[in-house]
GROMACS .gro file of C-alpha atoms in nm:
model
   51
    1MET     CA    1  14.196  -3.540   9.521
    2LYS     CA    2  14.330  -3.474   9.175
    3ILE     CA    3  14.607  -3.206   9.167
    4PRO     CA    4  14.651  -3.037   8.833
    5ILE     CA    5  14.995  -3.061   8.672
    6LEU     CA    6  15.044  -2.802   8.399
    7ARG     CA    7  15.315  -2.787   8.136
    8LEU     CA    8  15.483  -2.456   8.080
    9GLY     CA    9  15.738  -2.504   7.803
   10GLU     CA   10  15.992  -2.757   7.944
   11ILE     CA   11  15.876  -2.708   8.302
   12LEU     CA   12  15.586  -2.871   8.487
   13LEU     CA   13  15.394  -2.644   8.729
   14THR     CA   14  15.178  -2.770   9.015
   15SER     CA   15  15.035  -2.623   9.330
   16ILE     CA   16  14.921  -2.808   9.641
   17GLN     CA   17  14.638  -2.613   9.797
   18VAL     CA   18  14.507  -2.865  10.061
   19ASP     CA   19  14.640  -3.107  10.317
   20LEU     CA   20  14.703  -3.449  10.166
   21THR     CA   21  14.681  -3.796  10.316
   22ASP     CA   22  14.980  -4.030  10.278
   23ALA     CA   23  14.791  -4.219  10.004
   24GLU     CA   24  14.720  -3.896   9.814
   25VAL     CA   25  15.088  -3.791   9.835
   26MET     CA   26  15.192  -4.130   9.695
   27GLN     CA   27  14.939  -4.095   9.412
   28PHE     CA   28  15.054  -3.740   9.336
   29GLN     CA   29  15.414  -3.854   9.333
   30THR     CA   30  15.329  -4.125   9.080
   31GLU     CA   31  15.135  -3.887   8.862
   32VAL     CA   32  15.424  -3.634   8.866
   33LEU     CA   33  15.678  -3.895   8.776
   34HIS     CA   34  15.460  -4.030   8.489
   35THR     CA   35  15.400  -3.675   8.362
   36ILE     CA   36  15.768  -3.605   8.363
   37ALA     CA   37  15.841  -3.922   8.171
   38ASP     CA   38  15.563  -3.859   7.920
   39THR     CA   39  15.642  -3.498   7.850
   40GLU     CA   40  16.023  -3.517   7.890
   41ALA     CA   41  16.003  -3.207   8.120
   42ARG     CA   42  16.331  -3.069   8.239
   43GLY     CA   43  16.202  -2.934   8.572
   44LEU     CA   44  15.911  -2.910   8.820
   45ALA     CA   45  15.791  -2.598   9.001
   46LEU     CA   46  15.599  -2.706   9.306
   47ASP     CA   47  15.402  -2.426   9.485
   48ILE     CA   48  15.345  -2.513   9.847
   49THR     CA   49  15.269  -2.163   9.977
   50ALA     CA   50  14.912  -2.259  10.076
   51MET     CA   51  15.033  -2.533  10.312
   0.00000   0.00000   0.00000
């Protein structure tokens, strides 16, 4: 499952709305790290209220 990662100024914003498998968590982690590196974001807001 692809989890959107949005850029809001210097911050990345993402929300996990479903249960993830271990493989999906690892893929999400990789995507977040690549996005941080590509955008030079200074922070990450991770919404987990739906969990």
